[in-house]
Coordinates of N, CA and C in Angstrom, one line a residue:
H1 N 19.8 205.2 47.8 CA 18.9 206.0 48.7 C 18.6 205.3 49.9
I2 N 18.5 206.1 51.1 CA 18.2 205.5 52.3 C 16.7 205.8 52.6
S3 N 15.9 205.1 53.2 CA 14.5 205.3 53.3 C 14.5 206.2 54.5
T4 N 13.3 206.8 54.6 CA 13.3 207.8 55.8 C 13.3 207.0 57.0
S5 N 12.6 205.8 57.1 CA 12.5 205.1 58.4 C 13.8 204.6 59.0
H6 N 14.4 204.3 57.9 CA 16.0 203.6 58.2 C 16.8 205.0 58.7
M7 N 16.8 206.1 58.0 CA 17.5 207.2 58.4 C 17.2 207.8 59.8
N8 N 15.9 207.7 60.0 CA 15.4 208.1 61.3 C 15.8 207.1 62.4
A9 N 15.8 205.9 62.2 CA 16.4 205.0 63.2 C 17.9 205.3 63.3
L10 N 18.6 205.4 62.3 CA 20.2 205.7 62.5 C 20.6 206.8 63.4
C11 N 19.6 207.9 63.1 CA 19.7 209.2 63.8 C 19.3 208.9 65.2
E12 N 18.3 208.2 65.5 CA 17.9 208.1 66.9 C 19.1 207.4 67.7
Y13 N 19.6 206.4 67.0 CA 20.6 205.5 67.7 C 21.8 206.5 68.0
L14 N 22.2 207.0 67.2 CA 23.5 207.9 67.1 C 23.3 209.0 68.2
N15 N 22.1 209.6 67.9 CA 21.7 210.9 69.1 C 21.9 210.5 70.4
N16 N 21.4 209.3 70.8 CA 21.2 208.7 72.1 C 22.6 208.3 72.7
L17 N 23.5 207.9 71.6 CA 24.9 207.5 72.2 C 25.6 209.0 72.5
Y18 N 25.4 210.0 71.6 CA 26.2 211.2 71.9 C 25.4 211.7 73.2
D19 N 24.2 211.6 73.5 CA 23.6 212.2 74.5 C 24.0 211.8 76.0
R20 N 24.4 210.4 75.9 CA 24.9 209.9 77.0 C 26.2 209.9 77.4
L21 N 27.1 210.6 76.5 CA 28.5 210.9 76.8 C 28.8 212.5 76.9
S22 N 29.9 212.6 77.9 CA 30.3 214.1 78.1 C 31.8 213.9 78.2
G23 N 32.5 215.0 77.9 CA 34.1 214.9 78.3 C 34.3 214.4 79.6
N24 N 33.7 214.9 80.5 CA 34.0 214.5 81.9 C 33.7 213.2 82.4
L25 N 32.7 212.5 81.8 CA 32.2 211.0 82.2 C 33.4 210.3 81.8
V26 N 34.3 210.4 80.7 CA 35.1 209.6 80.2 C 36.4 210.3 80.0
Q27 N 37.4 210.0 80.9 CA 38.7 210.6 80.9 C 39.7 210.0 80.0
E28 N 39.9 208.7 80.4 CA 41.1 208.2 79.7 C 40.6 206.9 79.2
V29 N 40.8 206.5 78.0 CA 40.2 205.2 77.2 C 41.4 204.6 76.6
P30 N 41.3 203.3 76.4 CA 42.3 202.6 75.7 C 42.4 202.7 74.1
Y31 N 41.7 203.7 73.7 CA 41.5 203.9 72.2 C 41.4 205.3 71.9
D32 N 41.8 205.7 70.7 CA 41.5 207.0 70.3 C 40.6 207.0 68.9
A33 N 40.7 208.0 67.9 CA 39.9 207.9 66.9 C 40.2 206.9 65.8
D34 N 41.5 206.2 66.0 CA 42.0 205.3 65.0 C 42.4 204.0 65.7
V35 N 42.5 203.9 66.7 CA 43.2 202.5 67.2 C 42.6 202.0 68.6
Y36 N 42.5 200.8 68.6 CA 42.0 200.3 70.1 C 43.2 199.5 70.6
H37 N 43.7 200.0 71.7 CA 44.7 199.3 72.4 C 44.3 198.2 73.4
C38 N 44.6 196.9 73.1 CA 44.2 196.1 74.2 C 45.3 195.0 74.3
L39 N 45.3 194.2 75.4 CA 46.2 193.2 75.8 C 46.0 191.9 74.9
A40 N 46.8 191.0 74.6 CA 46.4 189.8 73.9 C 45.3 189.0 74.5
P41 N 45.4 188.7 75.8 CA 44.5 187.9 76.6 C 43.1 188.2 76.3
V42 N 42.8 189.7 76.1 CA 41.6 190.0 75.9 C 41.2 190.4 74.4
L43 N 42.1 190.1 73.7 CA 42.0 190.3 72.2 C 40.6 189.7 71.7
H44 N 39.7 190.4 71.1 CA 38.6 190.0 70.5 C 38.7 189.4 69.1
Q45 N 38.6 188.3 69.0 CA 38.8 187.5 67.4 C 37.4 187.6 66.7
A46 N 37.5 187.9 65.5 CA 36.4 187.8 64.6 C 36.0 186.3 64.5
P47 N 34.6 186.1 64.5 CA 34.3 184.7 64.2 C 34.4 184.5 62.8
P48 N 34.5 182.9 62.6 CA 34.8 182.6 61.1 C 33.6 182.8 60.2
Q49 N 32.3 182.9 60.8 CA 31.2 183.0 59.9 C 30.7 184.5 59.7
H50 N 30.0 184.4 58.7 CA 29.4 186.0 58.4 C 30.3 186.9 57.9
G51 N 31.5 186.5 57.6 CA 32.6 187.4 57.2 C 32.8 188.7 57.9
M52 N 32.5 188.6 59.4 CA 32.7 190.0 60.1 C 34.3 190.2 60.4
T53 N 34.7 191.5 60.5 CA 36.0 191.9 60.7 C 35.9 191.9 62.2
S54 N 37.3 192.0 62.7 CA 37.6 192.0 64.3 C 36.8 193.1 64.8
L55 N 36.9 194.5 64.2 CA 36.2 195.7 64.5 C 34.7 195.4 64.6
T56 N 34.1 195.0 63.5 CA 32.6 194.6 63.5 C 32.1 193.8 64.6
F57 N 33.0 192.6 64.7 CA 32.5 191.7 66.0 C 32.6 192.4 67.2
L58 N 33.7 193.3 67.5 CA 33.8 194.0 68.7 C 32.6 194.9 68.8
W59 N 32.4 195.8 67.9 CA 31.2 196.5 68.0 C 29.9 195.8 68.3
H60 N 29.6 194.7 67.6 CA 28.4 194.1 68.0 C 28.4 193.5 69.3
D61 N 29.6 192.9 69.9 CA 29.8 192.4 71.1 C 29.6 193.5 72.1
F62 N 30.2 194.8 72.0 CA 30.0 195.9 73.0 C 28.5 196.2 73.0
R63 N 28.0 196.3 71.9 CA 26.6 196.9 71.8 C 25.6 195.8 72.6
K64 N 25.7 194.5 72.3 CA 24.9 193.5 73.2 C 25.1 193.8 74.6
Q65 N 26.3 193.9 75.0 CA 26.7 194.0 76.4 C 25.7 195.3 77.1
S66 N 26.0 196.6 76.4 CA 25.2 197.6 76.7 C 23.7 197.5 76.7
Q67 N 23.2 196.6 75.8 CA 21.7 196.5 75.8 C 21.4 195.6 76.9
E68 N 22.1 194.6 77.3 CA 21.9 193.8 78.4 C 21.9 194.6 79.6
E69 N 22.8 195.5 79.8 CA 22.9 196.4 80.9 C 21.8 197.2 81.0
A70 N 21.4 197.9 80.0 CA 20.1 198.8 79.8 C 18.9 197.9 80.2
R71 N 18.8 196.8 79.8 CA 17.7 195.8 80.1 C 17.6 195.5 81.6
D72 N 18.7 195.3 82.2 CA 18.7 194.8 83.6 C 18.8 196.2 84.6
C73 N 18.6 197.3 84.1 CA 18.8 198.6 84.7 C 20.0 198.8 85.5
Q74 N 21.1 198.3 84.9 CA 22.4 198.5 85.3 C 23.2 199.8 84.8
A75 N 24.1 200.3 85.4 CA 24.8 201.4 84.7 C 25.7 201.0 83.6
I76 N 25.6 201.7 82.5 CA 26.1 201.4 81.2 C 27.6 201.7 81.2
D77 N 28.4 200.9 81.0 CA 30.0 201.3 81.0 C 30.4 202.5 80.1
P78 N 30.7 203.7 80.4 CA 30.9 204.8 79.5 C 32.0 204.7 78.7
E79 N 33.0 203.8 79.1 CA 34.0 203.5 78.1 C 33.7 202.8 76.9
R80 N 32.7 201.8 77.1 CA 32.3 200.9 76.1 C 31.3 201.9 75.1
E81 N 30.5 202.6 75.9 CA 29.5 203.5 75.0 C 30.4 204.5 74.1
L82 N 31.6 204.9 74.7 CA 32.2 205.9 73.9 C 32.9 205.1 72.7
F83 N 33.2 203.9 73.0 CA 33.7 203.2 71.8 C 32.7 203.0 70.8
L84 N 31.5 202.6 71.2 CA 30.4 202.4 70.1 C 30.2 203.7 69.5
A85 N 30.4 205.0 70.0 CA 30.0 206.1 69.4 C 31.2 206.5 68.5
V86 N 32.6 206.1 68.8 CA 33.8 206.5 68.0 C 33.5 205.6 66.8
V87 N 33.3 204.1 66.7 CA 33.2 203.4 65.7 C 32.2 203.9 65.0
S88 N 30.8 204.2 65.3 CA 29.8 204.6 64.6 C 30.2 205.9 63.8
S89 N 30.7 206.7 64.7 CA 31.2 208.0 63.9 C 32.0 207.9 62.7
R90 N 33.1 206.8 62.9 CA 34.0 206.5 61.8 C 33.1 206.1 60.6
M91 N 32.1 205.2 60.8 CA 31.2 204.8 59.7 C 30.5 206.0 59.0
V92 N 30.2 207.2 59.8 CA 29.5 208.3 59.0 C 30.8 209.2 58.2
L93 N 31.8 209.2 59.1 CA 32.9 210.0 58.3 C 33.3 209.4 57.1
E94 N 33.5 208.1 57.2 CA 34.1 207.4 55.8 C 33.1 206.9 54.8
N95 N 31.7 207.3 55.0 CA 30.7 206.9 54.1 C 30.6 208.0 53.0
E96 N 30.6 207.3 51.8 CA 30.6 207.8 50.5 C 29.2 208.3 50.2
L97 N 28.2 208.0 50.8 CA 26.7 208.5 50.6 C 26.5 210.0 51.0
E98 N 26.4 210.9 50.3 CA 26.1 212.3 50.7 C 25.0 212.4 51.8
D99 N 23.9 211.6 51.7 CA 22.9 211.7 52.6 C 23.2 211.4 54.0
I100 N 24.4 210.6 54.0 CA 24.9 210.1 55.3 C 25.9 211.2 56.0
Y101 N 27.0 211.6 55.2 CA 28.0 212.4 55.9 C 27.6 213.9 55.8
A102 N 26.7 214.4 54.8 CA 26.3 215.6 54.7 C 24.6 215.8 55.0
G103 N 24.3 214.7 55.8 CA 22.9 214.7 56.0 C 22.6 214.9 57.6
P104 N 21.7 214.8 58.1 CA 21.3 214.8 59.6 C 22.1 214.2 60.5
I105 N 22.7 213.0 59.9 CA 23.8 212.0 60.7 C 24.8 212.8 60.8
G106 N 25.5 213.6 59.7 CA 26.6 214.2 59.7 C 26.5 215.4 60.3
L107 N 25.5 216.1 60.5 CA 25.5 217.3 61.4 C 25.5 216.9 62.9
M108 N 25.0 215.6 63.3 CA 25.3 215.4 64.6 C 26.8 215.1 64.9
L109 N 27.5 214.3 64.0 CA 28.8 214.2 64.1 C 29.5 215.5 64.1
L110 N 29.3 216.3 63.3 CA 29.9 217.6 63.2 C 29.7 218.5 64.5
A111 N 28.5 218.4 65.3 CA 28.4 218.9 66.5 C 29.4 218.6 67.6
Q112 N 30.1 217.3 67.5 CA 30.9 216.9 68.4 C 32.2 217.8 68.3
C113 N 32.5 218.8 67.5 CA 33.3 219.8 67.4 C 33.2 220.5 68.8
E114 N 32.2 220.7 69.4 CA 32.1 221.6 70.6 C 32.9 221.2 71.8
R115 N 33.4 222.4 72.3 CA 34.4 221.9 73.4 C 33.6 221.2 74.6
G116 N 34.3 220.3 75.2 CA 33.8 219.6 76.2 C 33.4 218.1 75.8
R117 N 33.3 218.0 74.7 CA 33.0 216.6 74.0 C 34.2 215.7 74.1
P118 N 33.9 214.3 74.3 CA 35.1 213.4 74.4 C 36.2 213.7 73.1
Q119 N 37.5 213.6 73.5 CA 38.5 213.9 72.5 C 38.3 213.1 71.3
P120 N 38.2 211.9 71.4 CA 38.0 211.0 70.2 C 37.0 211.4 69.2
L121 N 35.9 211.8 69.9 CA 34.8 212.3 69.0 C 35.1 213.7 68.5
Q122 N 35.7 214.6 69.2 CA 36.1 215.9 68.6 C 37.1 215.7 67.3
E123 N 37.9 214.8 67.5 CA 38.8 214.5 66.3 C 38.1 214.0 65.2
L124 N 37.0 213.1 65.2 CA 36.4 212.7 64.2 C 35.6 213.7 63.6
A125 N 34.9 214.5 64.4 CA 34.3 215.6 64.0 C 35.0 216.5 63.1
L126 N 36.1 216.9 63.6 CA 37.1 217.7 62.9 C 37.6 217.3 61.7
R127 N 37.7 215.9 61.7 CA 38.2 215.4 60.4 C 37.0 215.3 59.2
L128 N 35.5 215.4 59.7 CA 34.5 215.5 58.8 C 34.5 217.0 58.3
F129 N 34.8 218.1 59.3 CA 34.8 219.3 58.8 C 36.0 219.4 57.7
R130 N 37.0 218.8 58.0 CA 38.2 219.1 56.9 C 37.8 218.2 55.6
R131 N 37.1 217.3 55.7 CA 36.6 216.5 54.5 C 35.7 217.4 53.7
L132 N 34.5 218.0 54.5 CA 33.7 219.0 53.6 C 34.4 220.1 53.0
R133 N 35.4 220.7 53.8 CA 36.2 221.7 53.2 C 37.1 221.2 51.9
E134 N 37.6 219.9 52.0 CA 38.2 219.6 50.9 C 37.4 219.6 49.7
L135 N 36.2 218.9 49.9 CA 34.9 218.5 49.0 C 34.6 220.0 48.1
A136 N 34.7 221.1 49.1 CA 34.2 222.3 48.5 C 35.0 222.8 47.4
R137 N 36.2 222.4 47.3 CA 37.0 222.5 46.0 C 36.4 222.1 44.7
G138 N 35.4 221.2 44.9 CA 35.0 220.5 43.7 C 33.8 221.2 43.0
G139 N 33.3 222.3 43.5 CA 32.4 223.1 42.7 C 31.5 223.9 43.6
E140 N 30.4 224.7 43.2 CA 29.5 225.6 43.9 C 28.7 224.6 44.8
H141 N 28.3 223.5 44.3 CA 27.4 222.7 45.3 C 28.2 222.2 46.4
F142 N 29.3 222.0 46.3 CA 30.1 221.4 47.7 C 30.6 222.6 48.6
A143 N 30.8 223.7 47.9 CA 31.1 224.8 48.6 C 29.8 225.2 49.4
A144 N 28.6 225.3 48.8 CA 27.5 225.6 49.6 C 27.3 224.7 50.6
E145 N 27.4 223.4 50.3 CA 27.3 222.5 51.3 C 28.2 222.5 52.6
Y146 N 29.3 222.9 52.3 CA 30.2 223.1 53.5 C 29.8 224.1 54.4
Y147 N 29.3 225.2 53.9 CA 28.8 226.4 54.8 C 27.4 226.0 55.3
R148 N 26.6 225.1 54.4 CA 25.3 224.7 55.0 C 25.4 223.9 56.1
M149 N 26.5 223.0 56.2 CA 26.6 222.0 57.2 C 27.0 222.9 58.5
Q150 N 27.7 223.7 58.3 CA 28.2 224.6 59.4 C 27.0 225.3 60.1
R151 N 26.3 226.0 59.2 CA 25.0 226.8 59.7 C 24.1 226.0 60.4
N152 N 23.7 224.9 59.6 CA 22.8 224.0 60.3 C 23.1 223.4 61.6
T153 N 24.4 223.2 61.7 CA 24.8 222.5 63.0 C 24.7 223.5 64.1
V154 N 25.2 224.7 63.9 CA 25.1 225.9 64.8 C 23.6 226.2 65.2
D155 N 23.0 226.2 64.1 CA 21.2 226.3 64.4 C 20.9 225.3 65.4
T156 N 21.2 224.1 65.1 CA 20.5 222.9 65.9 C 21.2 223.1 67.3
V157 N 22.5 223.5 67.4 CA 22.9 223.3 68.9 C 22.3 224.6 69.5
F158 N 22.0 225.8 68.8 CA 21.1 226.9 69.5 C 19.8 226.4 70.0
E159 N 19.3 225.7 69.0 CA 17.8 225.3 69.3 C 17.8 224.2 70.5
T160 N 18.8 223.3 70.6 CA 18.8 222.3 71.5 C 19.4 222.4 72.7
K161 N 20.5 223.4 72.7 CA 21.2 223.4 73.9 C 21.2 225.0 74.4
S162 N 22.1 225.9 73.8 CA 22.2 227.2 74.3 C 22.9 228.2 73.3
L163 N 22.6 229.6 73.4 CA 23.4 230.4 72.6 C 24.9 230.3 72.9
A164 N 25.2 229.9 74.2 CA 26.8 229.8 74.4 C 27.4 228.6 73.8
A165 N 26.7 227.5 73.8 CA 27.3 226.4 73.1 C 27.2 226.6 71.6
A166 N 26.4 227.3 71.0 CA 26.4 227.5 69.4 C 27.5 228.5 69.2
S167 N 27.5 229.6 70.1 CA 28.7 230.4 69.9 C 30.2 229.7 69.9
S168 N 30.2 229.0 71.0 CA 31.6 228.1 71.0 C 31.8 227.2 69.9
L169 N 30.8 226.6 69.2 CA 30.9 225.8 68.1 C 31.4 226.6 66.9
A170 N 30.7 227.7 66.9 CA 30.8 228.7 65.7 C 32.5 229.1 65.8
T171 N 32.8 229.5 66.9 CA 34.1 229.9 67.1 C 35.2 228.6 66.6
T172 N 34.8 227.5 66.8 CA 35.7 226.2 66.5 C 35.6 226.2 64.9
F173 N 34.6 226.4 64.3 CA 34.3 226.4 62.8 C 35.3 227.6 62.2
I174 N 35.0 228.6 62.8 CA 35.8 229.8 62.4 C 37.4 229.5 62.4
L175 N 37.9 228.9 63.5 CA 39.3 228.8 63.9 C 39.8 227.8 62.8
H176 N 39.1 226.6 62.6 CA 39.5 225.6 61.7 C 39.3 225.9 60.3
G177 N 38.5 227.0 59.9 CA 38.2 227.3 58.6 C 39.3 228.1 58.1
G178 N 40.3 228.8 58.9 CA 41.1 229.6 58.3 C 41.0 231.0 58.4
P179 N 42.1 231.8 58.3 CA 41.8 233.3 58.3 C 41.3 233.8 57.1
L180 N 41.5 233.2 56.0 CA 41.2 233.8 54.6 C 40.1 232.8 53.9
V181 N 39.1 233.6 53.2 CA 38.3 233.1 52.5 C 38.8 232.8 51.0
L182 N 38.9 231.8 50.6 CA 39.6 231.6 49.3 C 38.6 232.0 48.2
A183 N 39.3 232.1 46.9 CA 38.4 232.5 45.9 C 37.3 231.7 45.5
W184 N 37.6 230.2 45.6 CA 36.7 229.2 45.4 C 35.4 229.1 46.3
L185 N 35.9 229.9 47.5 CA 34.6 230.0 48.5 C 33.9 231.1 48.6
E186 N 34.3 232.2 47.9 CA 33.8 233.5 48.3 C 32.3 233.7 48.1
K187 N 31.8 233.0 46.9 CA 30.3 233.3 46.6 C 29.5 232.3 47.8
A188 N 30.0 231.3 48.0 CA 29.2 230.2 49.0 C 29.3 230.9 50.4
F189 N 30.5 231.7 50.7 CA 30.6 232.3 52.0 C 29.6 233.4 52.3
Y190 N 29.5 234.2 51.0 CA 28.8 235.5 51.2 C 27.2 235.1 51.3
D191 N 26.8 233.9 50.5 CA 25.5 233.5 50.4 C 25.2 232.9 51.9
F192 N 26.2 232.2 52.5 CA 26.1 231.7 53.8 C 25.7 232.8 54.7
I193 N 26.6 233.8 54.8 CA 26.5 234.9 55.8 C 25.0 235.5 55.6
A194 N 24.9 236.0 54.3 CA 23.6 236.6 54.1 C 22.3 235.7 54.6
S195 N 22.4 234.4 54.2 CA 20.9 233.8 54.8 C 21.1 233.5 56.1
A196 N 22.3 233.3 56.7 CA 22.3 233.2 58.2 C 22.0 234.3 59.0
V197 N 22.4 235.4 58.5 CA 22.2 236.8 59.3 C 20.8 237.1 59.0
L198 N 20.1 237.0 57.9 CA 18.6 237.1 57.6 C 17.7 236.3 58.5
S199 N 17.9 235.3 58.5 CA 17.4 234.0 59.2 C 17.2 234.4 60.8
C200 N 18.2 235.3 61.2 CA 18.0 235.6 62.6 C 16.8 236.8 63.0
I201 N 16.3 237.3 61.8 CA 15.2 238.2 62.2 C 13.9 237.6 61.9
T202 N 13.2 237.5 62.9 CA 11.9 236.9 63.0 C 10.8 237.7 63.7
P203 N 9.5 237.7 63.4 CA 8.6 238.5 64.4 C 8.7 238.2 65.7
D204 N 9.0 236.9 66.0 CA 9.0 236.7 67.6 C 10.3 237.0 68.2
G205 N 11.3 237.2 67.4 CA 12.6 237.7 68.0 C 13.3 236.7 68.7
R206 N 13.1 235.4 68.6 CA 13.5 234.2 69.4 C 15.0 234.0 68.8
R207 N 15.1 234.2 67.4 CA 16.7 233.8 67.0 C 17.5 235.0 67.0
L208 N 17.0 236.3 67.5 CA 18.0 237.6 67.3 C 19.1 237.5 68.0
P209 N 19.2 236.5 69.0 CA 20.6 236.3 69.8 C 21.7 235.6 68.7
L210 N 21.3 235.1 67.8 CA 22.3 234.4 66.9 C 22.8 235.4 66.1
L211 N 22.3 236.6 65.9 CA 22.8 237.4 65.0 C 24.3 237.9 65.6
E212 N 24.4 237.8 66.8 CA 25.8 238.2 67.2 C 26.7 237.1 66.9
V213 N 26.4 235.8 66.9 CA 27.1 234.7 66.4 C 27.5 234.8 65.0
Y214 N 26.7 235.1 63.9 CA 26.9 235.0 62.7 C 27.5 236.3 62.2
G215 N 27.0 237.4 62.9 CA 27.6 239.0 62.6 C 29.2 238.7 62.9
A216 N 29.5 237.9 63.9 CA 31.0 237.8 64.3 C 31.7 236.9 63.4
W217 N 31.2 236.3 62.4 CA 31.8 235.3 61.6 C 32.6 235.9 60.5
P218 N 32.3 236.9 59.6 CA 33.2 237.6 58.7 C 34.1 238.5 59.4
K219 N 35.4 238.3 59.1 CA 36.3 239.4 59.5 C 36.2 240.4 58.8
R220 N 36.8 241.6 59.4 CA 36.8 242.9 58.5 C 37.5 242.7 57.2
G221 N 37.2 243.0 56.1 CA 37.5 242.9 54.8 C 37.3 241.6 54.0
Q222 N 36.7 240.8 54.6 CA 36.3 239.5 54.1 C 35.2 239.7 53.0
L223 N 34.2 240.7 53.3 CA 33.3 241.1 52.5 C 33.4 242.1 51.7
P224 N 33.2 242.2 50.5 CA 33.2 243.5 49.5 C 32.4 244.7 50.3
A225 N 32.7 245.8 50.1 CA 31.8 247.0 50.8 C 30.4 247.0 50.0
F226 N 30.3 246.5 48.9 CA 29.1 246.4 48.2 C 28.1 245.5 48.6
R227 N 28.6 244.4 48.9 CA 27.9 243.2 49.5 C 27.5 243.5 51.0
C228 N 28.3 244.5 51.6 CA 28.0 244.7 53.1 C 26.9 245.6 53.1
R229 N 26.9 246.6 52.0 CA 25.8 247.6 51.9 C 24.3 247.0 51.5
A230 N 24.6 246.0 50.6 CA 23.3 245.3 50.0 C 22.8 244.4 51.2
L231 N 23.5 243.7 52.2 CA 23.1 243.0 53.3 C 22.4 243.9 54.4
A232 N 23.2 245.1 54.5 CA 22.5 246.0 55.6 C 21.1 246.4 55.1
S233 N 21.1 246.6 53.8 CA 19.7 247.1 53.4 C 18.7 245.9 53.4
E234 N 19.1 244.7 53.2 CA 18.3 243.7 53.2 C 17.7 243.2 54.9
L235 N 18.8 243.7 55.8 CA 18.5 243.3 57.0 C 17.5 244.4 57.6
Q236 N 17.6 245.7 57.0 CA 16.8 246.6 57.7 C 15.3 246.3 57.0
A237 N 15.2 245.9 56.0 CA 14.0 245.7 55.3 C 13.4 244.3 56.1
R238 N 14.1 243.5 56.3 CA 13.6 242.3 57.1 C 13.1 242.6 58.6
C239 N 13.8 243.5 59.3 CA 13.2 244.0 60.5 C 12.0 244.7 60.4
E240 N 11.9 245.5 59.4 CA 10.8 246.2 59.2 C 9.7 245.3 59.0
A241 N 9.8 244.3 58.1 CA 8.8 243.4 57.8 C 8.3 242.5 59.1
S242 N 9.3 242.4 60.0 CA 9.1 241.6 61.1 C 8.4 242.4 62.3
G243 N 8.2 243.7 62.0 CA 7.5 244.5 63.0 C 8.3 245.3 64.0
F244 N 9.6 245.6 63.7 CA 10.2 246.4 64.7 C 11.4 247.1 63.9
D245 N 12.0 248.2 64.4 CA 12.9 249.0 63.8 C 14.3 248.6 64.2
G246 N 15.1 247.9 63.3 CA 16.2 247.3 63.5 C 17.3 248.4 64.0
R247 N 17.1 249.9 63.8 CA 18.1 250.7 64.2 C 18.0 251.1 65.9
S248 N 16.8 250.5 66.4 CA 16.8 250.7 67.9 C 17.1 249.5 68.6
D249 N 17.5 248.4 67.9 CA 17.9 247.1 68.7 C 19.4 247.1 68.7
A250 N 19.9 246.9 70.0 CA 21.4 246.8 70.2 C 22.1 245.8 69.3
R251 N 21.5 244.7 69.1 CA 22.2 243.5 68.4 C 22.1 244.0 66.7
V252 N 21.1 244.5 66.4 CA 21.1 244.7 65.1 C 22.1 246.0 64.6
V253 N 22.0 247.0 65.6 CA 22.9 248.2 65.4 C 24.5 247.6 65.6
G254 N 24.7 246.6 66.2 CA 25.9 246.2 66.5 C 26.6 245.4 65.2
F255 N 25.4 244.7 64.5 CA 25.9 244.2 63.3 C 26.1 245.0 62.3
F256 N 25.3 246.2 62.2 CA 25.5 247.3 61.3 C 26.9 248.2 61.5
S257 N 27.3 247.9 62.7 CA 28.6 248.7 63.1 C 29.7 248.0 62.7
R258 N 29.5 246.7 62.3 CA 30.7 245.8 61.8 C 31.2 246.3 60.6

């Protein structure tokens, strides 16, 4: 178990790293999601004490340099910042604790699937997506977790960035999720679509634009007709409870027409 204060500190550190990076800021770097390429004269050797590996020593060395630059109000080297983000993301991806890879920190990494993010981070985010999908074979809990992570990530991007960014991220998830909903994902998929769609209906209408994002997720024929009818009935009831007629709203009507 990880304490709340420790988790918050990890989230803040990783979030700050991701916020300072963009795909345009860092074009070509001497590393990817797996390998750091460097010349022998600048090879970073692990110190003999403390049992550090070369990678751990390099991470600490780069982080120290970035902290010194920030303290002296100097421009922080974006190449070094991206390296720190890549190594930190690898730690999240390869972690065995569910609170890490499928918790708030995992959500931040999964959001790096968004177009325009640095390529090494995109690759690691897609690996996490594939890991979650593979784990979904293990039972209903992991299948639900696979879709929960996607929904929470899209919701977070919508809240913190824009509808366009959330839609772009959802498109990436749909693309890499494959054209078919396999038998072992069917129940979790319907529960995900139903809860996501219904969450878009609120009295203030603030989340209503997301209905187009989640409404486009299931392809024609992916949901049985009886489930579609049940969801349409629930959606109309939710609209009435929120104080408006869904049949007069273009976005709700558009969802019904699907």
